[in-house]
Coordinates of C-alpha atoms and ligand atoms in Angstrom, one line a residue:
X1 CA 0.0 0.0 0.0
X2 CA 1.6 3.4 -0.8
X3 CA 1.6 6.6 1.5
X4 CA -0.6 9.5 0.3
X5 CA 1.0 13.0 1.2
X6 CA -0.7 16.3 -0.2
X7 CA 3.7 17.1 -1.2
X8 CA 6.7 15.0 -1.2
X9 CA 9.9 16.9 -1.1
X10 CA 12.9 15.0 -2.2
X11 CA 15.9 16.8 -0.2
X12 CA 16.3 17.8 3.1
X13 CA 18.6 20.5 2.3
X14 CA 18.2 24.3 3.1
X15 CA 15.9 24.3 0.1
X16 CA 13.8 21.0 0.7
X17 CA 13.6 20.9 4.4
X18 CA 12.3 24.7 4.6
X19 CA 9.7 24.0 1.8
X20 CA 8.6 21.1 3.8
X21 CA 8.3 23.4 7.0
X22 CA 6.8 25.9 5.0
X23 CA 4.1 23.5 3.4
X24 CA 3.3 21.7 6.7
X25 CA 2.4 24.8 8.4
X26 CA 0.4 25.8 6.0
X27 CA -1.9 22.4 6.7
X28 CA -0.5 19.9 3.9
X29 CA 0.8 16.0 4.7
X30 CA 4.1 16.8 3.6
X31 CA 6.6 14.1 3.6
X32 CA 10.3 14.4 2.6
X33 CA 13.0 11.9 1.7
X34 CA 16.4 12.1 2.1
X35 CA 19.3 9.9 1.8
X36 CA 22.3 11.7 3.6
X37 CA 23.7 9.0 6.1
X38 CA 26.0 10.1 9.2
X39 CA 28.8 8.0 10.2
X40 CA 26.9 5.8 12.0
X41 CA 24.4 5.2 9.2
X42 CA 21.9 7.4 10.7
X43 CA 20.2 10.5 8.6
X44 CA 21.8 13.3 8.4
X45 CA 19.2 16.0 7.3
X46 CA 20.3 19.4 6.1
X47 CA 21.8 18.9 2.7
X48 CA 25.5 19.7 1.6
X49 CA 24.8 23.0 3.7
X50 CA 24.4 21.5 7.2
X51 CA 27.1 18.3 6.1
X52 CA 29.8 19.7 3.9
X53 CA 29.0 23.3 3.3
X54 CA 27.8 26.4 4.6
X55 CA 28.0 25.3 8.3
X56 CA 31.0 23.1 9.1
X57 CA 33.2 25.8 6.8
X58 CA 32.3 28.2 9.1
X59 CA 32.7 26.4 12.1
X60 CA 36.2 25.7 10.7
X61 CA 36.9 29.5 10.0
X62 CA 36.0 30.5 13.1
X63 CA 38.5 27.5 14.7
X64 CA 41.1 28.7 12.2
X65 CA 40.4 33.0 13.1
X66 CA 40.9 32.1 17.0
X67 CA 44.1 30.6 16.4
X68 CA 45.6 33.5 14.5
X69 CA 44.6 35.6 16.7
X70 CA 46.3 33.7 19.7
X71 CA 49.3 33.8 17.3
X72 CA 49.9 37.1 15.8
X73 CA 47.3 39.4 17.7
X74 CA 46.9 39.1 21.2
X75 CA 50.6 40.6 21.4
X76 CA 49.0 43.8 20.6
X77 CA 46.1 43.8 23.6
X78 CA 49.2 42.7 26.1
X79 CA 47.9 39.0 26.4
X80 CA 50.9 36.8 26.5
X81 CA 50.6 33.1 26.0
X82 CA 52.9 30.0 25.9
X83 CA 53.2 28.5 22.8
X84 CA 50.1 27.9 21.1
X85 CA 49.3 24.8 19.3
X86 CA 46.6 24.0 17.4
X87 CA 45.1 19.9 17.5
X88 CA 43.2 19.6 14.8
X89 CA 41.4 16.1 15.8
X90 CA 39.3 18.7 18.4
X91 CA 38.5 21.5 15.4
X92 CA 37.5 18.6 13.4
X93 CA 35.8 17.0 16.1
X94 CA 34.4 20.2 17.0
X95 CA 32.9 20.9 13.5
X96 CA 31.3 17.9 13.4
X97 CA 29.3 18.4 16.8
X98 CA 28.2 21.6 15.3
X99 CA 26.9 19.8 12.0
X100 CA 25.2 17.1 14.2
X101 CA 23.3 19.8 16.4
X102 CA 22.0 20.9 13.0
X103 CA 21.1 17.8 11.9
X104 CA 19.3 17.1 14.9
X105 CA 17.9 20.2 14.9
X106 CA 15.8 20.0 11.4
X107 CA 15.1 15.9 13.0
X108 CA 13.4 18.0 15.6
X109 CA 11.3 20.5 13.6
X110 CA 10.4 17.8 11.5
X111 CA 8.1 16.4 14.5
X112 CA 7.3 19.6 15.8
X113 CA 5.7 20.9 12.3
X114 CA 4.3 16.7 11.5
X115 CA 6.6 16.3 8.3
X116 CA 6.9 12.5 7.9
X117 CA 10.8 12.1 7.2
X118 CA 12.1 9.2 4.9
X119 CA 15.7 8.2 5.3
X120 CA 17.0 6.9 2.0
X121 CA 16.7 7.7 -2.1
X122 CA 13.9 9.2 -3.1
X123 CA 13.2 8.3 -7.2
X124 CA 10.1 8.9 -9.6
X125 CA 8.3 5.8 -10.5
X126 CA 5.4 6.8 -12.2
X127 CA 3.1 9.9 -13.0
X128 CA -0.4 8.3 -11.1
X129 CA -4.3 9.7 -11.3
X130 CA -4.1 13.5 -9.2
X131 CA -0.3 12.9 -9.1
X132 CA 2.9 11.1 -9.0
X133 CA 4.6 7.8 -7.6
X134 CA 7.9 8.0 -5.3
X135 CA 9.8 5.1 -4.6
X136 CA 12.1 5.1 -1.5
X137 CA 15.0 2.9 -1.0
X138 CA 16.6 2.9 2.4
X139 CA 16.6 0.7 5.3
X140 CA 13.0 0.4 4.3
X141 CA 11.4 0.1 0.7
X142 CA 8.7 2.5 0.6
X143 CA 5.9 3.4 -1.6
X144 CA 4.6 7.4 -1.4
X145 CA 2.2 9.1 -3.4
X146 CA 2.0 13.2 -3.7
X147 CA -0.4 15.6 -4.9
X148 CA 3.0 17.9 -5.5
X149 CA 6.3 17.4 -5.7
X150 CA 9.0 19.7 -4.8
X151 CA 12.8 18.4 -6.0
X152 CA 15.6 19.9 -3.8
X153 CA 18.4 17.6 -4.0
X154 CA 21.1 20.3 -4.3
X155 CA 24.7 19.8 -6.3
X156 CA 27.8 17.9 -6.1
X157 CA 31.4 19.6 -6.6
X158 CA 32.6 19.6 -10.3
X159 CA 35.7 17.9 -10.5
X160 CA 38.3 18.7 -13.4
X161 CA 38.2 16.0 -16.3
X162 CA 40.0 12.8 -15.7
X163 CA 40.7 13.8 -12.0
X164 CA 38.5 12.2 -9.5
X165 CA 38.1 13.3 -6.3
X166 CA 39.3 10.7 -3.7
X167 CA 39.4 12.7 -0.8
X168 CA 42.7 11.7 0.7
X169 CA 45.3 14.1 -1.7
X170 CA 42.2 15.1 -4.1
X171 CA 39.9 16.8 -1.9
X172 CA 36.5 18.1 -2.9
X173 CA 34.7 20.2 -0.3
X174 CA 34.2 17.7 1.7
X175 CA 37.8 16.1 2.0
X176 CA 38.5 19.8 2.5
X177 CA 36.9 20.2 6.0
X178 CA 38.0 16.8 7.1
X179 CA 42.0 17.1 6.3
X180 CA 43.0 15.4 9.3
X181 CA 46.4 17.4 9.7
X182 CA 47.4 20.8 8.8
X183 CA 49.1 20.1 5.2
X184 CA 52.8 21.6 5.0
X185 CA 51.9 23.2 1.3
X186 CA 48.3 23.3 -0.4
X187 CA 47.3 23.6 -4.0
X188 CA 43.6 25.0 -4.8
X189 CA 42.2 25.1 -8.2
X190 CA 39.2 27.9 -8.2
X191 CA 40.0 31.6 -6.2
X192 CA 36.1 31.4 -6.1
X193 CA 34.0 31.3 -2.6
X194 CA 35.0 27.8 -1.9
X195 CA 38.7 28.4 -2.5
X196 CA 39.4 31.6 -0.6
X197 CA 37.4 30.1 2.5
X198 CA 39.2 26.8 2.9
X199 CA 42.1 28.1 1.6
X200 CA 42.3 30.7 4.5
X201 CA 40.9 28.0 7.0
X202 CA 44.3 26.2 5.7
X203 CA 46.4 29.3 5.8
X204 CA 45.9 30.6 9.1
X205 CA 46.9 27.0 10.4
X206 CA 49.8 26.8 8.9
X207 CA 50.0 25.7 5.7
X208 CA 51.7 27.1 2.4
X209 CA 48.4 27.0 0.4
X210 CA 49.0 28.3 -3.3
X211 CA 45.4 29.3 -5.0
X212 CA 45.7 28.6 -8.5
X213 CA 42.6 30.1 -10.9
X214 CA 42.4 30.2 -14.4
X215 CA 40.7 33.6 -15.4
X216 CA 42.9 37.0 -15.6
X217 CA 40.8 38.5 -12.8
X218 CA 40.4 37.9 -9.6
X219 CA 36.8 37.4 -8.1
X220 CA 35.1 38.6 -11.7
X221 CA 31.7 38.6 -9.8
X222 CA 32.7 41.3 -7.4
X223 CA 33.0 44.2 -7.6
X224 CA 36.1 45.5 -9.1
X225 CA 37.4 47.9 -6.0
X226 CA 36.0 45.9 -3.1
X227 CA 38.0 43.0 -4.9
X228 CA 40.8 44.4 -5.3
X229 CA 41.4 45.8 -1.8
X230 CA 40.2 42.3 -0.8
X231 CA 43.0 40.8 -3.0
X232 CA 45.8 43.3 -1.1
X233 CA 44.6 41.5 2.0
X234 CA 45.1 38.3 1.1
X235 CA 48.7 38.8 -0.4
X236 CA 49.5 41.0 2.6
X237 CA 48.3 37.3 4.9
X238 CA 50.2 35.2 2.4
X239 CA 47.7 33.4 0.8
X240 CA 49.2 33.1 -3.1
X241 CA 46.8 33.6 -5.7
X242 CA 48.0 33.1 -9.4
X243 CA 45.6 34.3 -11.8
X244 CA 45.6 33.5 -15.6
X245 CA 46.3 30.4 -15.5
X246 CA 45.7 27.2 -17.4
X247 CA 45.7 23.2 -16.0
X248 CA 47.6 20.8 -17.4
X249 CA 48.7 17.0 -16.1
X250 CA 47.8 16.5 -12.3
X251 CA 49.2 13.5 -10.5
X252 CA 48.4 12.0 -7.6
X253 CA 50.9 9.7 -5.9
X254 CA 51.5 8.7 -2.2
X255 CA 53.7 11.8 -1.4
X256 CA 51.4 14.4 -2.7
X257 CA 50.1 15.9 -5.6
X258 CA 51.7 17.5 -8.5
X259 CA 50.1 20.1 -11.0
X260 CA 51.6 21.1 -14.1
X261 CA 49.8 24.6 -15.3
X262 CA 51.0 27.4 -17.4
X263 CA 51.2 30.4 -15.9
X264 CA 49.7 34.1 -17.3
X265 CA 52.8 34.8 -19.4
X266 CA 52.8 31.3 -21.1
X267 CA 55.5 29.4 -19.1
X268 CA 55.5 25.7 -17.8
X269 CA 55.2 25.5 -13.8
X270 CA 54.9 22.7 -11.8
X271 CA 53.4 23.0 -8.1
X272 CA 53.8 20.3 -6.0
X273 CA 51.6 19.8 -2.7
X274 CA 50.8 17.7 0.0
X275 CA 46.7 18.1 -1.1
X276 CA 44.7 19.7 -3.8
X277 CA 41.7 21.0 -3.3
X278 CA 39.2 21.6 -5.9
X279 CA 36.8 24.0 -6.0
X280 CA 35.7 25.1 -9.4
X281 CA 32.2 25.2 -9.4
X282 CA 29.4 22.5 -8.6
X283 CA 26.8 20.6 -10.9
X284 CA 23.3 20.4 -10.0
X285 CA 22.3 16.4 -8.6
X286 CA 19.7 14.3 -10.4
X287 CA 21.6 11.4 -9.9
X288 CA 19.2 8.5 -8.9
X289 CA 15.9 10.3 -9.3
X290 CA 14.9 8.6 -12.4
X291 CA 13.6 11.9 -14.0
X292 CA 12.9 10.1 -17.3
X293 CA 10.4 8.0 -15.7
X294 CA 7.7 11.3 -15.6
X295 CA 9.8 13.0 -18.6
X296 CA 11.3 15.3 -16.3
X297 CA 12.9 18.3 -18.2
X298 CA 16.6 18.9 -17.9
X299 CA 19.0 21.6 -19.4
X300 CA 22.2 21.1 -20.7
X301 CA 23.9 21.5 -17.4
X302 CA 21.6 19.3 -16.2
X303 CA 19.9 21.7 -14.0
X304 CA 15.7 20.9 -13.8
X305 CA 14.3 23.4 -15.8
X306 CA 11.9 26.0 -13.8
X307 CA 9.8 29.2 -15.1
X308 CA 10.4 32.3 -12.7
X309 CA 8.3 30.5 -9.7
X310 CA 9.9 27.1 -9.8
X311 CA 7.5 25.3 -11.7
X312 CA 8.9 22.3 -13.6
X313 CA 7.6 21.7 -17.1
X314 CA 5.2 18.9 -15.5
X315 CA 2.1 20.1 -13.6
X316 CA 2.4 19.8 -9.9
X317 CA 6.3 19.2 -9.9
X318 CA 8.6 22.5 -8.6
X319 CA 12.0 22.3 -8.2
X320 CA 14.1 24.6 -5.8
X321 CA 17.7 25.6 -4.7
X322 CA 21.2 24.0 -6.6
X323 CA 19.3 22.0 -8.7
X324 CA 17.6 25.1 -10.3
X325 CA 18.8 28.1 -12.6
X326 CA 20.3 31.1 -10.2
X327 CA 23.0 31.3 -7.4
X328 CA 24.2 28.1 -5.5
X329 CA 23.6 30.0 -2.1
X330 CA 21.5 28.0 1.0
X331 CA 19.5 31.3 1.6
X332 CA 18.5 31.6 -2.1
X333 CA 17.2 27.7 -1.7
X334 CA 15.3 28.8 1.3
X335 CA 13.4 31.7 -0.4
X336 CA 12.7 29.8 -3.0
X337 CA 11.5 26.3 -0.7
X338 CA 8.6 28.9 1.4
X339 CA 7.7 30.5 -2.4
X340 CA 7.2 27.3 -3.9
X341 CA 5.1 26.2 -0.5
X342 CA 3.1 28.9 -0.4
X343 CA 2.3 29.2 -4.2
X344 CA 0.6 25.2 -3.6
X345 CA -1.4 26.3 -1.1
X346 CA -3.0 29.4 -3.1
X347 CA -0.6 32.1 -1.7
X348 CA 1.8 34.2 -3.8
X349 CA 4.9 33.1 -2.7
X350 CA 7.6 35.3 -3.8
X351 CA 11.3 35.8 -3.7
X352 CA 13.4 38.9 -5.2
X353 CA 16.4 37.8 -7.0
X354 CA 17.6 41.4 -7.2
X355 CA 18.1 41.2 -3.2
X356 CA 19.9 38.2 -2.5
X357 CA 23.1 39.1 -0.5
X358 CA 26.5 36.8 -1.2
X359 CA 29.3 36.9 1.5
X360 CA 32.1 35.3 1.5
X361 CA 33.4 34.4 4.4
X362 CA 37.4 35.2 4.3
X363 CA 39.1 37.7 6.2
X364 CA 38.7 40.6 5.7
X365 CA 34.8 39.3 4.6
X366 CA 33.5 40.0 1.4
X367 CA 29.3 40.7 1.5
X368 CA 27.5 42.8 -1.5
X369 CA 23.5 42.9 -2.6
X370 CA 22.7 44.5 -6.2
X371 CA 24.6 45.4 -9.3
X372 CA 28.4 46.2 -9.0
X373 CA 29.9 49.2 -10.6
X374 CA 31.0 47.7 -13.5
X375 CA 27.2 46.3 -14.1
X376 CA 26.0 49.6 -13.8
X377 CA 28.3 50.9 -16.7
X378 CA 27.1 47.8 -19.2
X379 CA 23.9 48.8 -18.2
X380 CA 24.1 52.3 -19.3
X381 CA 22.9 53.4 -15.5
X382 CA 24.0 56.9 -14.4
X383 CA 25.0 56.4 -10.8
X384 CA 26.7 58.2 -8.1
X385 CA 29.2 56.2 -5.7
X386 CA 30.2 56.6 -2.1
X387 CA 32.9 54.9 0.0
X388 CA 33.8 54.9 3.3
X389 CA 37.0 53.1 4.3
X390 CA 36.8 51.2 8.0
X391 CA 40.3 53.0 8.9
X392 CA 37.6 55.7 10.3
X393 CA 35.8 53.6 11.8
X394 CA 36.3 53.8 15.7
X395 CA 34.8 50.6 16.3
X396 CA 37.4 49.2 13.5
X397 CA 39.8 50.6 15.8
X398 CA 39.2 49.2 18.6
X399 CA 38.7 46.1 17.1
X400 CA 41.7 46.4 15.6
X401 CA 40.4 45.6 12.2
X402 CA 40.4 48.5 9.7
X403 CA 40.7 46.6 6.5
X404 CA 37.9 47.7 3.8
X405 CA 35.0 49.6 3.1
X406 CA 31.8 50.1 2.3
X407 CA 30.6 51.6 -0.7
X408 CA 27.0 52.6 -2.4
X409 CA 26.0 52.8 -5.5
X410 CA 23.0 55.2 -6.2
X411 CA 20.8 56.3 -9.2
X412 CA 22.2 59.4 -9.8
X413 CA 18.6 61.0 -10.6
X414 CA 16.7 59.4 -7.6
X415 CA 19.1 58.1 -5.5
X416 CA 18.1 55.2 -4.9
X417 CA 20.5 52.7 -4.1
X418 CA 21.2 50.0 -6.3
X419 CA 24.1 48.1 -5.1
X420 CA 25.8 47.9 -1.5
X421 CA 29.2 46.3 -1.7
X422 CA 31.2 45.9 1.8
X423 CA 35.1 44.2 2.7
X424 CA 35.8 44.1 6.1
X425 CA 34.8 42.9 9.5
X426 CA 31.8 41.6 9.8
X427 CA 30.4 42.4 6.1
X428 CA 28.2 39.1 6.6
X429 CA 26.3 41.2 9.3
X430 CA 26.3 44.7 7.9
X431 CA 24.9 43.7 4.6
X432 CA 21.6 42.5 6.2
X433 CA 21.0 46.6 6.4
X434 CA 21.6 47.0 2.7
X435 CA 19.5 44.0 2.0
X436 CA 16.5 45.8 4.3
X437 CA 17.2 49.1 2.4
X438 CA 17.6 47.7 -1.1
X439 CA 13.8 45.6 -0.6
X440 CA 11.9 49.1 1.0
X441 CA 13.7 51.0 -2.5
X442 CA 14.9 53.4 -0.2
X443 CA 17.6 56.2 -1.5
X444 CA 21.4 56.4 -0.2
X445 CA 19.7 59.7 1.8
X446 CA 17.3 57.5 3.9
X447 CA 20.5 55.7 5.5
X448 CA 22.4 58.7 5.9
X449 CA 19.4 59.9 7.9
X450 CA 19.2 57.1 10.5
X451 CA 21.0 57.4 13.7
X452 CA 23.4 54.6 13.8
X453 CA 24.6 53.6 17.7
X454 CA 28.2 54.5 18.1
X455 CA 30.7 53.0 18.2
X456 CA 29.3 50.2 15.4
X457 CA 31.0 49.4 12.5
X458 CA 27.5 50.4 11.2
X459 CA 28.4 54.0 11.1
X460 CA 30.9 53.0 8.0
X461 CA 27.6 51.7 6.2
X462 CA 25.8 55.3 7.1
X463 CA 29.1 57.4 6.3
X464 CA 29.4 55.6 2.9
X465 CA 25.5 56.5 2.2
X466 CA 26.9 60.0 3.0
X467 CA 29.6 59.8 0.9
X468 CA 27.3 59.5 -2.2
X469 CA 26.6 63.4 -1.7
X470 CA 30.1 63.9 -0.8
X471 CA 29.1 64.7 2.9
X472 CA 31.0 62.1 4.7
X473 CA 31.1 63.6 8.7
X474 CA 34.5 61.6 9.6
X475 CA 36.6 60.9 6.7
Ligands
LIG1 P1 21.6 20.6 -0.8 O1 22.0 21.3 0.4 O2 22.7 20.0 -1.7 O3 20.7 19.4 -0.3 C1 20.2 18.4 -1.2 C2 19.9 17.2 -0.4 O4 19.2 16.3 -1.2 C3 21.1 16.4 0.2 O5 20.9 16.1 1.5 C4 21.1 15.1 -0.7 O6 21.6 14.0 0.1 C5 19.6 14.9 -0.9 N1 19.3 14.1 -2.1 C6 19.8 14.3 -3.4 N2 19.2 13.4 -4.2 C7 18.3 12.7 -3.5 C8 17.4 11.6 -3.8 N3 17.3 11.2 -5.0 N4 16.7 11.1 -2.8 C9 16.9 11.6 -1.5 N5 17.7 12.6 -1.2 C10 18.4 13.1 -2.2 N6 25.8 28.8 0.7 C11 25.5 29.9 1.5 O7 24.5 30.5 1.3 N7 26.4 30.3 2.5 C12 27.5 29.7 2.7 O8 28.3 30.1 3.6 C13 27.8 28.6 2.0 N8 29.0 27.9 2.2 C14 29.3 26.8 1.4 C15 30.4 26.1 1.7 C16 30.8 25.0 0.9 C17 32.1 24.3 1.2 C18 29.8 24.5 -0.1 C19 30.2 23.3 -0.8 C20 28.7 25.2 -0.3 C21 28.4 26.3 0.4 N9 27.2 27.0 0.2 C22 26.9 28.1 1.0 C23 26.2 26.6 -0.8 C24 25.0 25.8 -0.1 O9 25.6 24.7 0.6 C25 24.0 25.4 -1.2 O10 23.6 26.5 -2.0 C26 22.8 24.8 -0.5 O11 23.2 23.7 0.3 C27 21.8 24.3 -1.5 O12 20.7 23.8 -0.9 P2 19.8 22.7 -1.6 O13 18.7 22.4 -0.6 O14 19.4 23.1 -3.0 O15 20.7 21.4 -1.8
LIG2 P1 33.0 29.3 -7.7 O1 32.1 29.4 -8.9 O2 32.7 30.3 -6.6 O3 34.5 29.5 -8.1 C1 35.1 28.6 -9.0 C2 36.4 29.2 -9.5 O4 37.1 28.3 -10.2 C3 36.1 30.4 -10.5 O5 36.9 31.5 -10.1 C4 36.5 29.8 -11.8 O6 37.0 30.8 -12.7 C5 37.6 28.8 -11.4 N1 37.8 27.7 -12.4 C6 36.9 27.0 -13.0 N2 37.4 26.1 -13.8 C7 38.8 26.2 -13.6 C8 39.9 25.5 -14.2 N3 39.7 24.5 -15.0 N4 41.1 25.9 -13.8 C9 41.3 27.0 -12.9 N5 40.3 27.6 -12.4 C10 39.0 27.3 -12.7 O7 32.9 27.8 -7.2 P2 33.3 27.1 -5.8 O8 34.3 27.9 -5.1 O9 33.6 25.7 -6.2 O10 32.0 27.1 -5.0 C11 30.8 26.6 -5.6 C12 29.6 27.3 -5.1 O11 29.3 27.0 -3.8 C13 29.8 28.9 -5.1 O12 29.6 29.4 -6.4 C14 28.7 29.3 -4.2 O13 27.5 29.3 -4.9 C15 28.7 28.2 -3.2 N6 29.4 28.6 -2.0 C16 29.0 29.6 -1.3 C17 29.7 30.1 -0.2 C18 29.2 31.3 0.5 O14 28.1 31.7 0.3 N7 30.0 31.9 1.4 C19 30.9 29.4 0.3 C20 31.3 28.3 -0.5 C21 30.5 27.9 -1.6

């Protein structure tokens, strides 16, 4: 006998567990299957986000910040120490608590909000009367039936041809936060998010990590100033970052890895390392979910194919988050879970993809919302531009962080702001305000308006909206 659910999401990631949430409160049977085991076998619900992503990088950065700042910066605040050492068995073992209170966390809200959860692969079978057939295979062979069915099963890391991944000296993301030592010297392919964060997690440690990336610029995405005050940082920490450049023969032996590439000015280099990561982009999943069983559209990429609200090109099945057209960001796969929930249930669920903030989470961090400068120029867009650099920043100061800035970009007829872009500390909280701004369409004015407490690193954010009419009050 099969299981009748009003929705069946497949994924428990940022994207399928939210929708899930999202539908069950809204009165639905939701059910949602999801396959990620944890060492013991057990699920492991959260997606690549909770397991190998978003979360245990982070728990790692902030391992990885501590310990330089026990090394090079409590000197300055008069706190001697002995010698610090670092035991990376704890960080690791440390991240991985973190991950499991997540995990255990969405096993939690699961009950709370009634979502029936199905540990193990979730795959079309059939297209049925009023809906669609789901086959489970786990520890238990399962039969489900939905009304709607949302797909959220994310992406896996790309990995360069004829170089697989076998996380000992090939590391994909998730080799990369499970290194069990700190490697002497490093290789990354990619300079993009993946590759500056676990390449400084590795840095600050210890290790000689040499970022190799093969376009001319460095973080193209960006924008051009805020990346290339971000890029003085990382040379001045040591992190090596050679642009231009172009892969050749990789070899993996028991010693280590060694990459032949040519550099930007055409000549043959060899780096040899202890690991490689690679981080040059992920593919959206559809492995196992027998999508030609209900004709399930794909794209060349092999991304599901959705219209603007996630609807797939068969009636009643949406697809959300990495698998989907649009940014591989958890956040984005959230929005996108609670539209998709609430367009079922009648609502008009709705996400702006002209808001969505990206940080990256290096040091100094890296956080922006809207167009860049150089966008606004293709565009044609006459803007105004305001920056305010953290060196003025009291708090900065006392912090003892005055890397960055923040700068605005404003339409230069109404002012209203069309792009925030921030390097420095905390970026990943000040953008929130640019985010609120940017979805109320206010103008650069409005923030230069609002009292801002003092001493916050916020006042850099008001004194750059400031700076658009060239009225900064402290620089
Ligand atoms: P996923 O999180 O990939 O989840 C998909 C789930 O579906 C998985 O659990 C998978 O096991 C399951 N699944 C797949 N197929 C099936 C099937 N057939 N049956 C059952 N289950 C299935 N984003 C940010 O916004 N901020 C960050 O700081 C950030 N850091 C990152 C760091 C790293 C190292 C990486 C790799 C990514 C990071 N991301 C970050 C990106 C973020 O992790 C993804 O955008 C996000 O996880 C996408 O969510 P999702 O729900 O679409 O898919
Ligand atoms: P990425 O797209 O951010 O960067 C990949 C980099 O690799 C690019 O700079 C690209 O030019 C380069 N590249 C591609 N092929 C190459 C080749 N053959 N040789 C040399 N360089 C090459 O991808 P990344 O870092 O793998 O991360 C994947 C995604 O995960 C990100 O795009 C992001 O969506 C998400 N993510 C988000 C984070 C965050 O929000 N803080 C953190 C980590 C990942």
């Amino acid at each position: 006998m099969s299981k009748q659910f009003d929705v069946i999401v497949i994924g428990a990631g940022p994207g399928g567990y939210i929708a899930a949430i999202r539908a069950a409160q809204l009165g639905m049977q939701v059910a949602c299957i999801d396959e990620w085991k944890n060492d013991n076998g057990g699920p492991a619900p959260g997606g690549t986000c909770t397991n190998v992503g978003c979360i245990p990088s982070k728990a790692l950065l902030q391992s990885s910040e501590h310990f330089e700042h026990a090394t090079k910066h409590f000197a300055e605040h008069g706190i001697s120490t002995g010698k610090v050492t670092m035991d990376v068995a704890t960080m690791i073992g440390r991240k991985d608590t973190v991950v499991k209170q997540n995990n255990d966390g969405i096993l939690y809200l699961f009950k709370k909000n009634k979502v029936s959860f199905f540990h193990g692969r979730g795959a079309f079978s059939k297209a049925v009367e009023g809906g669609y057939e789901i086959k489970v295979e786990g520890a238990a062979s399962e039969t489900l039936v939905g009304k709607q069915v949302i797909v959220a099963t994310g992406s896996n890391a790309r990995a360069l041809p004829g170089v697989a991944f076998d996380e000992v000296n090939v590391l994909s993301n998730d080799g990369a936060l499970r290194v069990g030592a700190v490697p002497k010297k490093l290789g990354v392919i990619g300079s993009g998010v993946i590759g500056l964060e676990m390449g400084s997690v590795w840095r600050r440690l210890g290790a000689d990590v040499t970022i190799l990336e093969g376009l001319p610029t460095f973080l193209g995405a960006v924008d051009e100033q805020i990346a290339k005050e971000a890029k003085k940082a990382f040379d001045k920490q040591g992190l090596k970052i050679e642009l231009g450049v172009k892969i050749g023969d990789i070899k993996s032996a028991k010693k280590g890895v060694s990459i032949a590439y040519t550099n930007a000015k055409g000549e043959a280099q060899t780096l040899q390392v202890d690991k490689l990561i690679v981080s040059i982009g992920r593919v959206p999943n559809t492995i196992g979910l027998n999508t030609e069983a209900v004709g399930l559209q794909l794209d060349e990429r092999g991304a599901i194919v959705v219209d603007a609200d996630c609807k797939t090109n068969l009636p009643g099945v949406w697809a959300v988050g990495d698998v989907v057209r649009g940014p591989m960001l958890a956040h984005k796969a959230e929005e996108e879970g609670v539209a998709v929930a609430e367009r079922i249930a009648g609502q008009h669920g709705h996400v702006n993809f002209n808001t969505i903030p990206w940080v990256i989470y290096t040091s100094p961090e890296i956080a922006w919302v809207g167009r860049t400068e150089q966008q606004l120029k293709a565009d044609g867009v006459k803007y105004k531009a305001g920056t305010f650099p953290f060196l003025a920043n009291g708090r900065a100061r006392a912090l003892g962080d005055t890397t960055g800035m923040v700068k605005f970009l404003a339409d230069a007829a109404t002012d209203e702001i069309l792009g925030v872009h921030i390097v420095g500390p905390m970026a990943s909280e000040l953008i929130s305000e640019a985010v609120v701004a940017m979805e109320f369409k206010a103008s650069a004015e409005d923030i230069a308006r609002i009292c801002h407490a003092h001493p916050s690193l916020s006042e850099a954010t008001k004194e750059a909206a400031l700076a658009v009419d060239k009225r900064t009050l402290n620089f």
